[in-house]
PDB file of C-alpha atoms and ligand atoms in Angstrom:
ATOM      1  CA  MET A  25       0.002   0.007   0.009  1.00  0.00           C
ATOM      2  CA  LYS A  26       1.367   3.451  -0.899  1.00  0.00           C
ATOM      3  CA  GLN A  27       2.466   5.616   2.014  1.00  0.00           C
ATOM      4  CA  THR A  28       2.577   9.429   1.982  1.00  0.00           C
ATOM      5  CA  PHE A  29       5.788  10.909   3.410  1.00  0.00           C
ATOM      6  CA  TYR A  30       6.567  14.521   4.343  1.00  0.00           C
ATOM      7  CA  LYS A  31       9.929  16.172   5.006  1.00  0.00           C
ATOM      8  CA  TYR A  32      10.233  18.912   7.646  1.00  0.00           C
ATOM      9  CA  GLN A  33      13.279  20.815   8.815  1.00  0.00           C
ATOM     10  CA  GLY A  34      13.811  22.998  11.855  1.00  0.00           C
ATOM     11  CA  THR A  35      17.087  25.023  11.521  1.00  0.00           C
ATOM     12  CA  GLY A  36      18.524  22.274   9.319  1.00  0.00           C
ATOM     13  CA  ASN A  37      17.654  19.357  11.664  1.00  0.00           C
ATOM     14  CA  ASP A  38      15.518  17.376   9.265  1.00  0.00           C
ATOM     15  CA  PHE A  39      12.918  14.657   9.635  1.00  0.00           C
ATOM     16  CA  VAL A  40      10.827  12.238   7.630  1.00  0.00           C
ATOM     17  CA  MET A  41       7.296  12.933   8.916  1.00  0.00           C
ATOM     18  CA  ILE A  42       4.361  10.481   8.706  1.00  0.00           C
ATOM     19  CA  ASP A  43       0.668  10.827   9.630  1.00  0.00           C
ATOM     20  CA  ASN A  44       0.258   7.495  11.403  1.00  0.00           C
ATOM     21  CA  ARG A  45      -3.217   8.065  12.890  1.00  0.00           C
ATOM     22  CA  LEU A  46      -4.376   4.844  11.172  1.00  0.00           C
ATOM     23  CA  LEU A  47      -1.429   2.992  12.830  1.00  0.00           C
ATOM     24  CA  THR A  48      -0.291   1.397   9.578  1.00  0.00           C
ATOM     25  CA  PHE A  49       3.463   2.106  10.062  1.00  0.00           C
ATOM     26  CA  ASP A  50       5.560  -0.798  11.520  1.00  0.00           C
ATOM     27  CA  LYS A  51       7.344   0.730  14.555  1.00  0.00           C
ATOM     28  CA  ASN A  52       9.435  -2.401  15.074  1.00  0.00           C
ATOM     29  CA  ASP A  53      11.167  -2.426  11.694  1.00  0.00           C
ATOM     30  CA  ALA A  54      14.346  -0.496  12.552  1.00  0.00           C
ATOM     31  CA  ARG A  55      15.911  -1.453   9.182  1.00  0.00           C
ATOM     32  CA  HIS A  56      13.016   0.197   7.312  1.00  0.00           C
ATOM     33  CA  VAL A  57      13.222   3.378   9.448  1.00  0.00           C
ATOM     34  CA  ALA A  58      16.999   3.542   8.854  1.00  0.00           C
ATOM     35  CA  PHE A  59      16.403   3.028   5.100  1.00  0.00           C
ATOM     36  CA  LEU A  60      13.892   5.925   5.015  1.00  0.00           C
ATOM     37  CA  CYS A  61      16.423   8.163   6.811  1.00  0.00           C
ATOM     38  CA  ASP A  62      19.323   7.128   4.555  1.00  0.00           C
ATOM     39  CA  ARG A  63      20.479  10.161   2.515  1.00  0.00           C
ATOM     40  CA  ARG A  64      21.506   8.086  -0.508  1.00  0.00           C
ATOM     41  CA  PHE A  65      19.216   5.032  -0.678  1.00  0.00           C
ATOM     42  CA  GLY A  66      16.196   6.524   1.095  1.00  0.00           C
ATOM     43  CA  ILE A  67      14.396   9.843   1.608  1.00  0.00           C
ATOM     44  CA  GLY A  68      17.010  11.175   4.065  1.00  0.00           C
ATOM     45  CA  GLY A  69      16.720  12.685   7.503  1.00  0.00           C
ATOM     46  CA  ASP A  70      18.305  13.021  10.938  1.00  0.00           C
ATOM     47  CA  GLY A  71      15.221  11.236  12.240  1.00  0.00           C
ATOM     48  CA  LEU A  72      11.737   9.950  11.505  1.00  0.00           C
ATOM     49  CA  ILE A  73       8.602  11.146  13.328  1.00  0.00           C
ATOM     50  CA  LEU A  74       5.136   9.544  13.540  1.00  0.00           C
ATOM     51  CA  LEU A  75       2.047  11.606  14.402  1.00  0.00           C
ATOM     52  CA  GLU A  76      -0.564   9.430  16.113  1.00  0.00           C
ATOM     53  CA  ASN A  77      -3.937   9.930  17.868  1.00  0.00           C
ATOM     54  CA  HIS A  78      -4.091  10.365  21.642  1.00  0.00           C
ATOM     55  CA  SER A  79      -7.129   9.954  23.912  1.00  0.00           C
ATOM     56  CA  GLU A  80      -6.556  13.072  26.047  1.00  0.00           C
ATOM     57  CA  VAL A  81      -4.387  15.547  24.117  1.00  0.00           C
ATOM     58  CA  ASP A  82      -4.269  16.703  20.477  1.00  0.00           C
ATOM     59  CA  PHE A  83      -1.805  14.036  19.226  1.00  0.00           C
ATOM     60  CA  LYS A  84       1.155  11.811  20.129  1.00  0.00           C
ATOM     61  CA  MET A  85       4.728  12.109  18.820  1.00  0.00           C
ATOM     62  CA  VAL A  86       6.852   8.965  18.243  1.00  0.00           C
ATOM     63  CA  TYR A  87      10.522   9.752  17.459  1.00  0.00           C
ATOM     64  CA  PHE A  88      13.193   7.571  15.786  1.00  0.00           C
ATOM     65  CA  ASN A  89      16.820   8.503  15.289  1.00  0.00           C
ATOM     66  CA  ALA A  90      18.354   7.942  11.830  1.00  0.00           C
ATOM     67  CA  ASP A  91      19.824   4.638  13.114  1.00  0.00           C
ATOM     68  CA  GLY A  92      16.246   3.307  13.120  1.00  0.00           C
ATOM     69  CA  ASN A  93      15.794   3.096  16.878  1.00  0.00           C
ATOM     70  CA  GLN A  94      13.174   4.930  18.914  1.00  0.00           C
ATOM     71  CA  SER A  95      14.823   7.535  21.062  1.00  0.00           C
ATOM     72  CA  SER A  96      14.358  10.282  23.637  1.00  0.00           C
ATOM     73  CA  MET A  97      12.752  13.690  23.067  1.00  0.00           C
ATOM     74  CA  CYS A  98      13.588  15.702  19.957  1.00  0.00           C
ATOM     75  CA  GLY A  99      13.124  19.452  20.386  1.00  0.00           C
ATOM     76  CA  ASN A 100      13.398  20.439  16.722  1.00  0.00           C
ATOM     77  CA  GLY A 101      11.227  17.464  15.803  1.00  0.00           C
ATOM     78  CA  GLY A 102       8.718  18.590  18.414  1.00  0.00           C
ATOM     79  CA  ARG A 103       8.494  21.972  16.754  1.00  0.00           C
ATOM     80  CA  CYS A 104       8.152  20.340  13.313  1.00  0.00           C
ATOM     81  CA  ILE A 105       5.354  17.957  14.377  1.00  0.00           C
ATOM     82  CA  VAL A 106       3.376  20.939  15.703  1.00  0.00           C
ATOM     83  CA  ALA A 107       3.681  22.627  12.277  1.00  0.00           C
ATOM     84  CA  PHE A 108       2.643  19.280  10.711  1.00  0.00           C
ATOM     85  CA  ALA A 109      -0.433  19.043  13.002  1.00  0.00           C
ATOM     86  CA  LYS A 110      -1.485  22.538  11.923  1.00  0.00           C
ATOM     87  CA  PHE A 111      -0.934  21.584   8.237  1.00  0.00           C
ATOM     88  CA  LEU A 112      -3.173  18.509   8.760  1.00  0.00           C
ATOM     89  CA  GLY A 113      -5.867  20.698  10.355  1.00  0.00           C
ATOM     90  CA  ILE A 114      -5.607  18.886  13.704  1.00  0.00           C
ATOM     91  CA  ILE A 115      -4.843  22.143  15.571  1.00  0.00           C
ATOM     92  CA  GLU A 116      -5.211  25.888  15.037  1.00  0.00           C
ATOM     93  CA  SER A 117      -2.161  27.384  16.761  1.00  0.00           C
ATOM     94  CA  ALA A 118      -1.989  26.415  20.477  1.00  0.00           C
ATOM     95  CA  THR A 119      -1.680  22.715  21.310  1.00  0.00           C
ATOM     96  CA  THR A 120      -0.799  20.125  23.918  1.00  0.00           C
ATOM     97  CA  PHE A 121       0.698  16.819  22.728  1.00  0.00           C
ATOM     98  CA  GLU A 122       2.267  13.711  24.252  1.00  0.00           C
ATOM     99  CA  ALA A 123       5.918  12.789  23.613  1.00  0.00           C
ATOM    100  CA  ILE A 124       8.218  10.165  25.182  1.00  0.00           C
ATOM    101  CA  ASP A 125       9.127  12.596  28.009  1.00  0.00           C
ATOM    102  CA  GLY A 126       5.542  13.622  28.753  1.00  0.00           C
ATOM    103  CA  LYS A 127       3.144  16.387  27.729  1.00  0.00           C
ATOM    104  CA  HIS A 128       4.302  19.483  25.847  1.00  0.00           C
ATOM    105  CA  HIS A 129       2.494  22.753  25.187  1.00  0.00           C
ATOM    106  CA  ALA A 130       3.309  24.619  21.961  1.00  0.00           C
ATOM    107  CA  GLU A 131       2.156  27.578  19.898  1.00  0.00           C
ATOM    108  CA  VAL A 132       2.467  28.245  16.154  1.00  0.00           C
ATOM    109  CA  GLU A 133       3.590  31.843  15.533  1.00  0.00           C
ATOM    110  CA  LYS A 134       3.596  32.356  11.702  1.00  0.00           C
ATOM    111  CA  GLU A 135       6.693  30.408  10.403  1.00  0.00           C
ATOM    112  CA  ALA A 136       7.954  29.783  13.944  1.00  0.00           C
ATOM    113  CA  VAL A 137       6.884  27.279  16.590  1.00  0.00           C
ATOM    114  CA  LYS A 138       7.305  27.876  20.322  1.00  0.00           C
ATOM    115  CA  LEU A 139       7.695  24.552  22.238  1.00  0.00           C
ATOM    116  CA  GLN A 140       7.648  24.194  26.010  1.00  0.00           C
ATOM    117  CA  MET A 141      10.299  21.763  27.260  1.00  0.00           C
ATOM    118  CA  GLN A 142      10.145  19.730  30.452  1.00  0.00           C
ATOM    119  CA  ASP A 143      11.479  21.318  33.652  1.00  0.00           C
ATOM    120  CA  VAL A 144      15.145  20.578  34.390  1.00  0.00           C
ATOM    121  CA  LYS A 145      15.823  19.901  38.066  1.00  0.00           C
ATOM    122  CA  VAL A 146      19.379  18.507  37.957  1.00  0.00           C
ATOM    123  CA  LEU A 147      22.496  19.827  36.214  1.00  0.00           C
ATOM    124  CA  GLU A 148      25.895  18.194  36.920  1.00  0.00           C
ATOM    125  CA  LYS A 149      28.887  20.541  36.718  1.00  0.00           C
ATOM    126  CA  PHE A 150      32.393  19.128  36.053  1.00  0.00           C
ATOM    127  CA  ASP A 151      35.743  20.875  35.402  1.00  0.00           C
ATOM    128  CA  SER A 152      35.443  20.435  31.626  1.00  0.00           C
ATOM    129  CA  HIS A 153      31.689  20.338  31.027  1.00  0.00           C
ATOM    130  CA  VAL A 154      28.087  20.303  32.278  1.00  0.00           C
ATOM    131  CA  PHE A 155      25.749  17.317  31.900  1.00  0.00           C
ATOM    132  CA  LEU A 156      21.957  17.642  31.923  1.00  0.00           C
ATOM    133  CA  ASN A 157      18.849  16.076  30.397  1.00  0.00           C
ATOM    134  CA  THR A 158      16.405  18.336  28.536  1.00  0.00           C
ATOM    135  CA  GLY A 159      14.363  15.421  27.228  1.00  0.00           C
ATOM    136  CA  SER A 160      17.551  13.927  25.758  1.00  0.00           C
ATOM    137  CA  PRO A 161      20.955  13.651  27.513  1.00  0.00           C
ATOM    138  CA  HIS A 162      23.439  16.428  26.741  1.00  0.00           C
ATOM    139  CA  HIS A 163      27.143  16.961  27.435  1.00  0.00           C
ATOM    140  CA  VAL A 164      27.938  20.691  27.093  1.00  0.00           C
ATOM    141  CA  GLN A 165      31.467  22.092  26.867  1.00  0.00           C
ATOM    142  CA  LEU A 166      32.833  25.557  26.100  1.00  0.00           C
ATOM    143  CA  GLU A 167      35.359  25.941  23.242  1.00  0.00           C
ATOM    144  CA  ASP A 168      37.372  28.973  22.093  1.00  0.00           C
ATOM    145  CA  ASP A 169      37.084  28.216  18.383  1.00  0.00           C
ATOM    146  CA  LEU A 170      34.194  26.153  16.984  1.00  0.00           C
ATOM    147  CA  ARG A 171      35.220  26.581  13.366  1.00  0.00           C
ATOM    148  CA  ASN A 172      38.241  24.284  13.375  1.00  0.00           C
ATOM    149  CA  LEU A 173      36.814  21.521  15.566  1.00  0.00           C
ATOM    150  CA  ASP A 174      36.455  18.012  14.092  1.00  0.00           C
ATOM    151  CA  ILE A 175      32.979  17.620  15.600  1.00  0.00           C
ATOM    152  CA  LYS A 176      32.503  14.037  14.436  1.00  0.00           C
ATOM    153  CA  ALA A 177      35.873  12.808  15.683  1.00  0.00           C
ATOM    154  CA  ILE A 178      35.821  14.613  19.047  1.00  0.00           C
ATOM    155  CA  GLY A 179      32.082  14.209  19.533  1.00  0.00           C
ATOM    156  CA  SER A 180      31.998  10.467  18.953  1.00  0.00           C
ATOM    157  CA  LYS A 181      34.948   9.967  21.331  1.00  0.00           C
ATOM    158  CA  ILE A 182      32.988  11.695  24.121  1.00  0.00           C
ATOM    159  CA  ARG A 183      29.669  10.061  23.168  1.00  0.00           C
ATOM    160  CA  TYR A 184      31.064   6.490  23.295  1.00  0.00           C
ATOM    161  CA  GLY A 185      33.551   7.106  26.110  1.00  0.00           C
ATOM    162  CA  ALA A 186      33.083   6.930  29.882  1.00  0.00           C
ATOM    163  CA  PRO A 187      30.724   7.671  31.576  1.00  0.00           C
ATOM    164  CA  TYR A 188      28.257   7.587  28.660  1.00  0.00           C
ATOM    165  CA  ASN A 189      29.452   4.415  26.926  1.00  0.00           C
ATOM    166  CA  THR A 190      26.865   2.455  24.894  1.00  0.00           C
ATOM    167  CA  GLU A 191      23.815   4.429  26.004  1.00  0.00           C
ATOM    168  CA  GLY A 192      25.739   7.565  25.036  1.00  0.00           C
ATOM    169  CA  SER A 193      24.946  11.263  25.155  1.00  0.00           C
ATOM    170  CA  ASN A 194      24.596  14.089  22.675  1.00  0.00           C
ATOM    171  CA  VAL A 195      27.645  16.380  22.709  1.00  0.00           C
ATOM    172  CA  ASN A 196      27.415  20.183  22.343  1.00  0.00           C
ATOM    173  CA  PHE A 197      30.382  22.507  21.700  1.00  0.00           C
ATOM    174  CA  VAL A 198      29.731  26.153  22.615  1.00  0.00           C
ATOM    175  CA  SER A 199      31.427  29.514  22.197  1.00  0.00           C
ATOM    176  CA  LYS A 200      30.211  32.749  23.769  1.00  0.00           C
ATOM    177  CA  ILE A 201      29.427  35.560  21.302  1.00  0.00           C
ATOM    178  CA  SER A 202      27.923  38.033  23.769  1.00  0.00           C
ATOM    179  CA  GLU A 203      26.031  38.153  27.091  1.00  0.00           C
ATOM    180  CA  ASP A 204      22.960  36.543  25.511  1.00  0.00           C
ATOM    181  CA  VAL A 205      24.226  34.970  22.269  1.00  0.00           C
ATOM    182  CA  PHE A 206      26.109  31.663  21.975  1.00  0.00           C
ATOM    183  CA  SER A 207      27.281  29.670  18.962  1.00  0.00           C
ATOM    184  CA  VAL A 208      26.683  25.888  19.114  1.00  0.00           C
ATOM    185  CA  ARG A 209      27.763  22.822  17.149  1.00  0.00           C
ATOM    186  CA  THR A 210      26.303  19.421  18.121  1.00  0.00           C
ATOM    187  CA  TYR A 211      27.286  15.779  17.682  1.00  0.00           C
ATOM    188  CA  GLU A 212      24.013  13.846  17.880  1.00  0.00           C
ATOM    189  CA  ARG A 213      23.618  10.380  19.401  1.00  0.00           C
ATOM    190  CA  GLY A 214      21.724   8.080  17.084  1.00  0.00           C
ATOM    191  CA  VAL A 215      22.704  10.107  14.016  1.00  0.00           C
ATOM    192  CA  GLU A 216      26.341   9.541  15.008  1.00  0.00           C
ATOM    193  CA  ASP A 217      27.410  12.698  13.233  1.00  0.00           C
ATOM    194  CA  GLU A 218      27.146  16.460  13.515  1.00  0.00           C
ATOM    195  CA  THR A 219      23.637  17.753  12.831  1.00  0.00           C
ATOM    196  CA  LEU A 220      22.999  21.343  11.702  1.00  0.00           C
ATOM    197  CA  SER A 221      21.168  21.984  14.973  1.00  0.00           C
ATOM    198  CA  CYS A 222      19.720  20.120  17.939  1.00  0.00           C
ATOM    199  CA  GLY A 223      16.684  21.490  19.802  1.00  0.00           C
ATOM    200  CA  THR A 224      17.162  19.712  23.122  1.00  0.00           C
ATOM    201  CA  GLY A 225      20.866  20.510  22.638  1.00  0.00           C
ATOM    202  CA  VAL A 226      20.543  24.280  22.360  1.00  0.00           C
ATOM    203  CA  THR A 227      18.083  24.162  25.270  1.00  0.00           C
ATOM    204  CA  ALA A 228      20.760  22.354  27.300  1.00  0.00           C
ATOM    205  CA  VAL A 229      23.362  24.890  26.226  1.00  0.00           C
ATOM    206  CA  ALA A 230      21.235  27.884  27.251  1.00  0.00           C
ATOM    207  CA  LEU A 231      20.560  26.411  30.702  1.00  0.00           C
ATOM    208  CA  ALA A 232      24.186  25.302  31.154  1.00  0.00           C
ATOM    209  CA  MET A 233      25.557  28.735  30.281  1.00  0.00           C
ATOM    210  CA  ASN A 234      23.277  30.330  32.884  1.00  0.00           C
ATOM    211  CA  TYR A 235      24.134  27.591  35.405  1.00  0.00           C
ATOM    212  CA  MET A 236      27.898  28.116  34.863  1.00  0.00           C
ATOM    213  CA  GLY A 237      27.514  31.889  35.282  1.00  0.00           C
ATOM    214  CA  GLN A 238      28.456  32.599  31.647  1.00  0.00           C
ATOM    215  CA  THR A 239      25.264  34.689  31.490  1.00  0.00           C
ATOM    216  CA  ASP A 240      22.632  35.972  33.890  1.00  0.00           C
ATOM    217  CA  LYS A 241      20.097  36.411  31.071  1.00  0.00           C
ATOM    218  CA  ASN A 242      17.033  34.149  30.779  1.00  0.00           C
ATOM    219  CA  LEU A 243      16.377  34.764  27.078  1.00  0.00           C
ATOM    220  CA  ILE A 244      19.262  33.331  25.042  1.00  0.00           C
ATOM    221  CA  THR A 245      19.906  33.275  21.271  1.00  0.00           C
ATOM    222  CA  LEU A 246      21.700  30.185  19.968  1.00  0.00           C
ATOM    223  CA  GLU A 247      23.399  30.426  16.558  1.00  0.00           C
ATOM    224  CA  THR A 248      23.675  26.960  14.982  1.00  0.00           C
ATOM    225  CA  GLU A 249      25.005  25.775  11.602  1.00  0.00           C
ATOM    226  CA  GLY A 250      21.375  25.526  10.434  1.00  0.00           C
ATOM    227  CA  GLY A 251      19.998  28.775  11.791  1.00  0.00           C
ATOM    228  CA  THR A 252      18.938  30.721  14.877  1.00  0.00           C
ATOM    229  CA  LEU A 253      16.997  29.340  17.856  1.00  0.00           C
ATOM    230  CA  VAL A 254      15.853  31.147  21.002  1.00  0.00           C
ATOM    231  CA  VAL A 255      15.527  29.595  24.480  1.00  0.00           C
ATOM    232  CA  SER A 256      13.821  31.284  27.420  1.00  0.00           C
ATOM    233  CA  PHE A 257      13.551  29.967  30.975  1.00  0.00           C
ATOM    234  CA  GLU A 258      13.105  30.732  34.677  1.00  0.00           C
ATOM    235  CA  LYS A 259      15.750  29.691  37.204  1.00  0.00           C
ATOM    236  CA  VAL A 260      14.208  28.062  40.284  1.00  0.00           C
ATOM    237  CA  GLY A 261      16.711  27.087  42.987  1.00  0.00           C
ATOM    238  CA  GLN A 262      19.332  24.856  41.318  1.00  0.00           C
ATOM    239  CA  GLY A 263      16.987  24.019  38.414  1.00  0.00           C
ATOM    240  CA  TYR A 264      14.962  25.581  35.616  1.00  0.00           C
ATOM    241  CA  LYS A 265      11.269  25.748  34.639  1.00  0.00           C
ATOM    242  CA  ASN A 266       9.002  27.500  32.113  1.00  0.00           C
ATOM    243  CA  ILE A 267      11.535  26.549  29.425  1.00  0.00           C
ATOM    244  CA  TRP A 268      10.567  27.432  25.832  1.00  0.00           C
ATOM    245  CA  LEU A 269      12.400  26.620  22.557  1.00  0.00           C
ATOM    246  CA  THR A 270      11.416  28.859  19.629  1.00  0.00           C
ATOM    247  CA  GLY A 271      12.395  28.716  15.962  1.00  0.00           C
ATOM    248  CA  PRO A 272      11.318  27.938  12.409  1.00  0.00           C
ATOM    249  CA  ALA A 273       9.707  24.651  11.290  1.00  0.00           C
ATOM    250  CA  VAL A 274       9.246  24.235   7.536  1.00  0.00           C
ATOM    251  CA  GLN A 275       7.637  21.569   5.348  1.00  0.00           C
ATOM    252  CA  VAL A 276      10.041  21.029   2.415  1.00  0.00           C
ATOM    253  CA  PHE A 277       8.569  18.038   0.561  1.00  0.00           C
ATOM    254  CA  LYS A 278       5.560  15.674   0.234  1.00  0.00           C
ATOM    255  CA  GLY A 279       5.678  12.404  -1.692  1.00  0.00           C
ATOM    256  CA  GLU A 280       4.572   8.805  -1.898  1.00  0.00           C
ATOM    257  CA  LEU A 281       6.519   5.509  -1.749  1.00  0.00           C
TER     258      LEU A 281
HETATM  259  N1  API B  12      19.508  12.294  18.902  1.00  0.00           N
HETATM  260  C1  API B  12      18.816  12.620  20.157  1.00  0.00           C
HETATM  261  C2  API B  12      17.306  12.793  19.931  1.00  0.00           C
HETATM  262  C3  API B  12      17.006  13.917  18.969  1.00  0.00           C
HETATM  263  C4  API B  12      17.492  15.203  19.503  1.00  0.00           C
HETATM  264  C5  API B  12      17.543  16.352  18.502  1.00  0.00           C
HETATM  265  N2  API B  12      17.267  16.074  17.149  1.00  0.00           N
HETATM  266  C6  API B  12      16.705  17.514  19.001  1.00  0.00           C
HETATM  267  O1  API B  12      16.286  18.370  18.212  1.00  0.00           O
HETATM  268  O2  API B  12      16.491  17.595  20.253  1.00  0.00           O
HETATM  269  C7  API B  12      19.059  11.489  21.145  1.00  0.00           C
HETATM  270  O3  API B  12      18.998  10.336  20.733  1.00  0.00           O
HETATM  271  O4  API B  12      19.260  11.813  22.314  1.00  0.00           O
END
């Protein structure tokens, strides 16, 4: 049976998107998901996202990394599925949906989508980096010069090394541009390469920079290889709440296979 596929991108983090409200897509066929995400033999994407019905909220998001395995929360994918839900006529602009890390509120604002992330109660500070989970695990480290970094080589070494090992972590390299602007490059677990941006990653960076005292602002601009994202938050004790990730989410293609 023919299947309709969409492609969405949020600041260059791109996804194969499927309306799976009829539950026809086989979630257990990792090889097929990896094929669809393959940039040469398939459609191509950093991940694949299913939109499904939900009994209490507007819809449910199911996320797969490009390796074909279901994974933790995807911030850019969360923004893209909200744009997809509006395109399908499921929502107007405000919405609440269910993802692997719980319920998320979001609002469509013209070409941009504003996505509320889960509260972050624990950040672990080390000499070289900060580790926190913003729906996905993130290692965040400051660098003087992002341009000449071999992100894939250095990122994979950290991702597969102790203490992350097989389960791994996403790895974000950051340089400070100004009091409220930071540049970020990310090595993504499950893509096992640099992606042009990472939504849970830039969220982690914004919170980590505030936590480390690199900024006392609570509205941070993150410049990524794929574009500009904005993260706002409220510090509460040693943690953060009312965390919002805002940026573009664009449908780039629709087709059938
Ligand atoms: N690769 C991540 C999930 C997707 C995160 C990223 N695409 C985002 O926008 O948050 C992981 O397995 O932890």
